[in-house]
Amino acid sequence: MNIFHKMGCLCFILGWGALYALPVNNPASPKIVEEGFFLSPGSSWSVRAGYEGSFVLDYHLKKDIKNKIDSFHQDTQAGSVTLNFLNRCDVYGLLGASRAKARYRYEGLENMYTLVEFESHYQFSWGAGIKAILFDWGKTNLEMGGRYFRSRGDFESLDKNGTPVSDFGGGYHLRGWQIDLGISYKMDIFVPYIAAKYSRIQSTIHAKHGIDISSSGNKLSHLENKRKYGMALGCSLSTGKLFVLTAEARLIDEEAFTISGEIKF
């Protein structure tokens, strides 16, 4: 078994079985589906539409010694539309809804820490990105891509030290961007891949006036990810006609996984 087959098996196992910032997707995405429903394979442009479910188990955010972030989860369900050029470049947009769940502590009077936990409703989120194949050698592809994402949500519940807060209000805002460099290798209907990425995630949490949720009062601002560098492992499944399905796990800078699918028109 050569090195590419070993890499492919490893990515396939991790991409489907692991539950570990932003999705990267397959480096070969611009060329995996060659034949669509309407346009000929030789067309200089094409359109794909699909679904993306991204499930972040922890963004690994930080604040300071007086505000310690234990975990920050976010689930996103989104639809995607991708415009492809020459089977080498994708420009895409995402519209959907996200919800978050977080747990953190802040230092109050007499050096006592208060535990804060919240969950939000699903509310509008959006993103946009670009992916381009830089080089290809037979079944191997090298790509570079980038993505931007924003989400927000109002509190569905708010607890302090395990006790629900009555008459609460507020929510969170989150935004992030990343760039990535990845390599993929086609093995029949499977296209495993691995990618390195740099990401910046920032968030703000705010509560109704008079409800303290941080050491500075009713607002916890300028949260950001502890680690900026991470990696993604995944695998796509496609016959090269009409559709593609992808599973991806992301490690180091975040713990997350994504399931996505697209059809080509």
Tab-separated table of C-alpha atoms in Angstrom:
chain	number	residue	atom	x	y	z
A	1	MET	CA	0.000	0.000	0.000
A	2	ASN	CA	1.587	3.327	-1.090
A	3	ILE	CA	1.620	6.550	0.937
A	4	PHE	CA	-1.461	7.998	-0.782
A	5	HIS	CA	-3.548	4.921	-0.026
A	6	LYS	CA	-2.395	5.019	3.598
A	7	MET	CA	-3.312	8.707	3.830
A	8	GLY	CA	-6.646	7.977	2.186
A	9	CYS	CA	-7.574	5.239	4.635
A	10	LEU	CA	-6.571	7.388	7.613
A	11	CYS	CA	-8.578	10.387	6.405
A	12	PHE	CA	-11.587	8.242	5.638
A	13	ILE	CA	-11.637	6.700	9.117
A	14	LEU	CA	-11.110	10.012	10.927
A	15	GLY	CA	-13.367	12.020	8.658
A	16	TRP	CA	-16.342	9.729	9.367
A	17	GLY	CA	-15.631	8.488	12.852
A	18	ALA	CA	-14.123	11.410	14.803
A	19	LEU	CA	-16.308	13.972	16.504
A	20	TYR	CA	-13.746	16.700	16.759
A	21	ALA	CA	-13.230	27.024	13.261
A	22	LEU	CA	-14.800	26.847	10.111
A	23	PRO	CA	-15.253	24.000	7.598
A	24	VAL	CA	-12.511	23.573	4.987
A	25	ASN	CA	-14.164	21.112	2.571
A	26	ASN	CA	-12.376	19.016	-0.036
A	27	PRO	CA	-9.448	20.607	-1.924
A	28	ALA	CA	-10.736	18.896	-5.070
A	29	SER	CA	-14.280	20.302	-4.691
A	30	PRO	CA	-14.101	22.407	-7.892
A	31	LYS	CA	-13.559	19.282	-10.037
A	32	ILE	CA	-14.998	16.273	-8.143
A	33	VAL	CA	-18.409	16.382	-9.874
A	34	GLU	CA	-17.686	16.545	-13.589
A	35	GLU	CA	-21.169	15.944	-14.981
A	36	GLY	CA	-24.288	17.829	-13.891
A	37	PHE	CA	-27.988	17.704	-14.715
A	38	PHE	CA	-28.015	20.317	-17.476
A	39	LEU	CA	-24.647	21.829	-18.407
A	40	SER	CA	-22.125	19.793	-20.397
A	41	PRO	CA	-18.852	18.687	-18.706
A	42	GLY	CA	-16.954	21.003	-21.083
A	43	SER	CA	-18.785	24.160	-19.937
A	44	SER	CA	-16.568	26.951	-18.588
A	45	TRP	CA	-18.897	27.502	-15.619
A	46	SER	CA	-21.415	25.566	-13.539
A	47	VAL	CA	-23.627	25.856	-10.449
A	48	ARG	CA	-23.953	23.564	-7.451
A	49	ALA	CA	-26.401	23.717	-4.534
A	50	GLY	CA	-26.341	21.790	-1.297
A	51	TYR	CA	-26.487	21.468	2.475
A	52	GLU	CA	-23.814	21.971	5.139
A	53	GLY	CA	-24.171	20.969	8.775
A	54	SER	CA	-21.302	22.166	10.967
A	55	PHE	CA	-21.100	21.038	14.595
A	56	VAL	CA	-18.467	22.729	16.765
A	57	LEU	CA	-17.935	20.907	20.061
A	58	ASP	CA	-15.583	23.645	21.305
A	59	TYR	CA	-14.074	26.741	19.698
A	60	HIS	CA	-11.418	26.885	22.491
A	61	LEU	CA	-12.059	30.570	23.180
A	62	LYS	CA	-10.169	32.629	25.757
A	63	LYS	CA	-10.684	35.892	27.609
A	64	ASP	CA	-8.488	36.636	30.645
A	65	ILE	CA	-7.743	35.328	34.136
A	66	LYS	CA	-10.931	36.902	35.533
A	67	ASN	CA	-13.155	35.367	32.840
A	68	LYS	CA	-12.357	31.716	32.117
A	69	ILE	CA	-14.111	30.099	29.138
A	70	ASP	CA	-14.743	26.384	29.747
A	71	SER	CA	-16.512	25.579	26.467
A	72	PHE	CA	-18.289	27.238	23.551
A	73	HIS	CA	-20.371	25.024	21.238
A	74	GLN	CA	-22.151	26.029	18.055
A	75	ASP	CA	-24.342	24.118	15.590
A	76	THR	CA	-25.038	25.507	12.122
A	77	GLN	CA	-27.494	24.252	9.510
A	78	ALA	CA	-27.043	26.009	6.170
A	79	GLY	CA	-27.823	25.843	2.492
A	80	SER	CA	-25.062	26.576	-0.011
A	81	VAL	CA	-24.856	27.861	-3.579
A	82	THR	CA	-21.555	27.558	-5.459
A	83	LEU	CA	-20.509	29.137	-8.745
A	84	ASN	CA	-17.684	27.188	-10.408
A	85	PHE	CA	-15.277	28.399	-13.087
A	86	LEU	CA	-13.321	26.051	-15.367
A	87	ASN	CA	-13.574	23.230	-12.796
A	88	ARG	CA	-10.744	24.938	-10.897
A	89	CYS	CA	-12.303	27.708	-8.788
A	90	ASP	CA	-15.364	27.806	-6.520
A	91	VAL	CA	-17.017	30.965	-5.202
A	92	TYR	CA	-19.799	30.158	-2.737
A	93	GLY	CA	-22.291	31.591	-0.275
A	94	LEU	CA	-24.039	30.091	2.755
A	95	LEU	CA	-27.359	31.032	4.386
A	96	GLY	CA	-28.713	29.243	7.429
A	97	ALA	CA	-29.254	29.276	11.160
A	98	SER	CA	-26.959	28.740	14.145
A	99	ARG	CA	-27.359	28.191	17.861
A	100	ALA	CA	-24.754	28.234	20.620
A	101	LYS	CA	-24.206	26.778	24.063
A	102	ALA	CA	-21.467	28.061	26.389
A	103	ARG	CA	-20.104	27.574	29.882
A	104	TYR	CA	-17.661	29.956	31.563
A	105	ARG	CA	-16.700	31.474	34.937
A	106	TYR	CA	-15.962	35.004	36.044
A	107	GLU	CA	-14.347	36.408	39.175
A	108	GLY	CA	-16.600	38.573	41.332
A	109	LEU	CA	-16.359	39.982	44.816
A	110	GLU	CA	-14.002	38.406	47.367
A	111	ASN	CA	-12.256	36.405	44.628
A	112	MET	CA	-15.320	34.161	44.270
A	113	TYR	CA	-16.078	32.709	40.845
A	114	THR	CA	-19.577	32.604	39.348
A	115	LEU	CA	-20.463	29.911	36.805
A	116	VAL	CA	-22.496	31.116	33.805
A	117	GLU	CA	-24.196	28.785	31.315
A	118	PHE	CA	-26.399	29.744	28.386
A	119	GLU	CA	-28.105	28.293	25.333
A	120	SER	CA	-29.396	30.316	22.404
A	121	HIS	CA	-32.191	29.945	19.876
A	122	TYR	CA	-31.453	29.053	16.253
A	123	GLN	CA	-31.075	32.365	14.424
A	124	PHE	CA	-29.827	33.670	11.089
A	125	SER	CA	-26.196	33.091	10.072
A	126	TRP	CA	-24.311	33.500	6.821
A	127	GLY	CA	-20.949	32.890	5.228
A	128	ALA	CA	-19.009	33.215	1.991
A	129	GLY	CA	-15.790	31.814	0.614
A	130	ILE	CA	-13.552	30.893	-2.289
A	131	LYS	CA	-11.538	27.785	-3.156
A	132	ALA	CA	-9.066	27.369	-6.029
A	133	ILE	CA	-6.976	24.446	-7.267
A	134	LEU	CA	-3.387	25.656	-7.548
A	135	PHE	CA	-1.787	22.526	-9.007
A	136	ASP	CA	-2.852	19.013	-9.930
A	137	TRP	CA	-0.808	15.925	-10.731
A	138	GLY	CA	-2.964	13.120	-12.012
A	139	LYS	CA	-5.261	12.200	-9.102
A	140	THR	CA	-3.615	14.608	-6.628
A	141	ASN	CA	-4.781	18.205	-6.099
A	142	LEU	CA	-3.313	21.120	-4.137
A	143	GLU	CA	-5.667	23.989	-3.277
A	144	MET	CA	-5.925	27.222	-1.331
A	145	GLY	CA	-9.151	28.617	0.083
A	146	GLY	CA	-10.681	31.117	2.459
A	147	ARG	CA	-13.980	31.681	4.268
A	148	TYR	CA	-15.825	34.275	6.348
A	149	PHE	CA	-18.742	33.535	8.705
A	150	ARG	CA	-21.108	35.443	11.034
A	151	SER	CA	-23.804	34.272	13.442
A	152	ARG	CA	-25.852	35.554	16.357
A	153	GLY	CA	-28.498	34.256	18.749
A	154	ASP	CA	-30.716	35.397	21.608
A	155	PHE	CA	-30.648	33.513	24.899
A	156	GLU	CA	-33.079	30.624	25.218
A	157	SER	CA	-31.858	29.972	28.780
A	158	LEU	CA	-29.381	31.595	31.174
A	159	ASP	CA	-28.118	30.003	34.414
A	160	LYS	CA	-25.789	31.308	37.132
A	161	ASN	CA	-24.246	28.748	39.480
A	162	GLY	CA	-26.806	26.210	38.275
A	163	THR	CA	-29.799	28.454	39.022
A	164	PRO	CA	-31.969	29.768	36.149
A	165	VAL	CA	-32.003	33.562	35.823
A	166	SER	CA	-35.537	34.942	35.691
A	167	ASP	CA	-36.497	37.770	33.332
A	168	PHE	CA	-33.278	37.332	31.340
A	169	GLY	CA	-32.411	38.870	27.998
A	170	GLY	CA	-29.380	39.120	25.751
A	171	GLY	CA	-27.441	36.850	23.455
A	172	TYR	CA	-24.181	36.373	21.585
A	173	HIS	CA	-22.488	37.453	18.359
A	174	LEU	CA	-19.758	35.434	16.647
A	175	ARG	CA	-17.664	36.079	13.566
A	176	GLY	CA	-14.702	34.297	12.070
A	177	TRP	CA	-12.465	33.944	9.042
A	178	GLN	CA	-9.835	31.485	7.925
A	179	ILE	CA	-7.450	30.564	5.135
A	180	ASP	CA	-6.465	27.004	4.316
A	181	LEU	CA	-4.076	24.959	2.183
A	182	GLY	CA	-5.021	21.363	1.434
A	183	ILE	CA	-4.139	18.282	-0.609
A	184	SER	CA	-6.422	15.504	-1.837
A	185	TYR	CA	-6.032	12.199	-3.684
A	186	LYS	CA	-8.746	10.444	-5.708
A	187	MET	CA	-9.222	6.720	-5.054
A	188	ASP	CA	-12.052	5.499	-7.279
A	189	ILE	CA	-15.242	7.021	-5.757
A	190	PHE	CA	-13.440	8.200	-2.599
A	191	VAL	CA	-11.474	11.467	-2.382
A	192	PRO	CA	-9.705	11.714	1.018
A	193	TYR	CA	-7.925	14.922	1.978
A	194	ILE	CA	-5.885	16.713	4.634
A	195	ALA	CA	-5.506	20.477	5.117
A	196	ALA	CA	-3.750	23.023	7.313
A	197	LYS	CA	-5.551	26.225	8.262
A	198	TYR	CA	-5.210	29.539	10.071
A	199	SER	CA	-8.384	30.907	11.678
A	200	ARG	CA	-9.556	33.861	13.771
A	201	ILE	CA	-12.773	33.461	15.769
A	202	GLN	CA	-14.171	36.318	17.885
A	203	SER	CA	-17.316	36.539	19.988
A	204	THR	CA	-19.240	38.851	22.293
A	205	ILE	CA	-21.787	37.802	24.935
A	206	HIS	CA	-24.193	40.376	26.396
A	207	ALA	CA	-27.060	40.240	28.896
A	208	LYS	CA	-29.969	42.450	29.851
A	209	HIS	CA	-28.981	45.550	31.809
A	210	GLY	CA	-28.691	44.714	35.498
A	211	ILE	CA	-27.686	41.068	34.982
A	212	ASP	CA	-23.984	40.527	35.641
A	213	ILE	CA	-22.422	37.851	33.423
A	214	SER	CA	-18.762	38.879	33.588
A	215	SER	CA	-16.250	40.572	35.865
A	216	SER	CA	-17.061	43.858	34.115
A	217	GLY	CA	-20.868	43.614	34.348
A	218	ASN	CA	-23.470	42.648	31.776
A	219	LYS	CA	-21.132	42.180	28.808
A	220	LEU	CA	-18.299	39.787	27.980
A	221	SER	CA	-16.416	41.174	24.987
A	222	HIS	CA	-13.485	40.289	22.749
A	223	LEU	CA	-13.415	36.523	23.179
A	224	GLU	CA	-11.080	34.889	20.665
A	225	ASN	CA	-9.706	31.451	19.854
A	226	LYS	CA	-6.626	30.357	21.833
A	227	ARG	CA	-4.996	28.530	18.920
A	228	LYS	CA	-4.953	30.055	15.461
A	229	TYR	CA	-3.465	27.087	13.579
A	230	GLY	CA	-5.338	23.848	13.005
A	231	MET	CA	-5.937	21.001	10.590
A	232	ALA	CA	-8.797	19.211	8.844
A	233	LEU	CA	-9.175	15.589	7.792
A	234	GLY	CA	-11.985	14.406	5.577
A	235	CYS	CA	-13.263	12.342	2.695
A	236	SER	CA	-15.708	12.923	-0.161
A	237	LEU	CA	-17.785	10.311	-1.944
A	238	SER	CA	-18.813	10.781	-5.578
A	239	THR	CA	-19.059	8.877	-8.846
A	240	GLY	CA	-18.168	12.107	-10.644
A	241	LYS	CA	-21.776	12.583	-11.745
A	242	LEU	CA	-24.514	14.790	-10.275
A	243	PHE	CA	-23.641	14.713	-6.530
A	244	VAL	CA	-20.931	14.634	-3.856
A	245	LEU	CA	-21.087	13.840	-0.116
A	246	THR	CA	-18.355	14.949	2.319
A	247	ALA	CA	-17.507	14.315	5.972
A	248	GLU	CA	-14.809	16.328	7.774
A	249	ALA	CA	-13.184	16.498	11.212
A	250	ARG	CA	-11.239	19.570	12.437
A	251	LEU	CA	-8.591	19.471	15.163
A	252	ILE	CA	-6.154	21.539	17.267
A	253	ASP	CA	-7.656	25.052	16.981
A	254	GLU	CA	-11.170	23.667	17.486
A	255	GLU	CA	-13.023	20.398	17.964
A	256	ALA	CA	-15.618	20.151	15.208
A	257	PHE	CA	-17.054	18.046	12.417
A	258	THR	CA	-19.076	18.778	9.286
A	259	ILE	CA	-21.391	16.782	7.043
A	260	SER	CA	-22.191	18.285	3.632
A	261	GLY	CA	-23.639	17.367	0.253
A	262	GLU	CA	-24.065	19.042	-3.126
A	263	ILE	CA	-25.726	18.437	-6.480
A	264	LYS	CA	-24.507	19.915	-9.758
A	265	PHE	CA	-26.826	21.501	-12.273
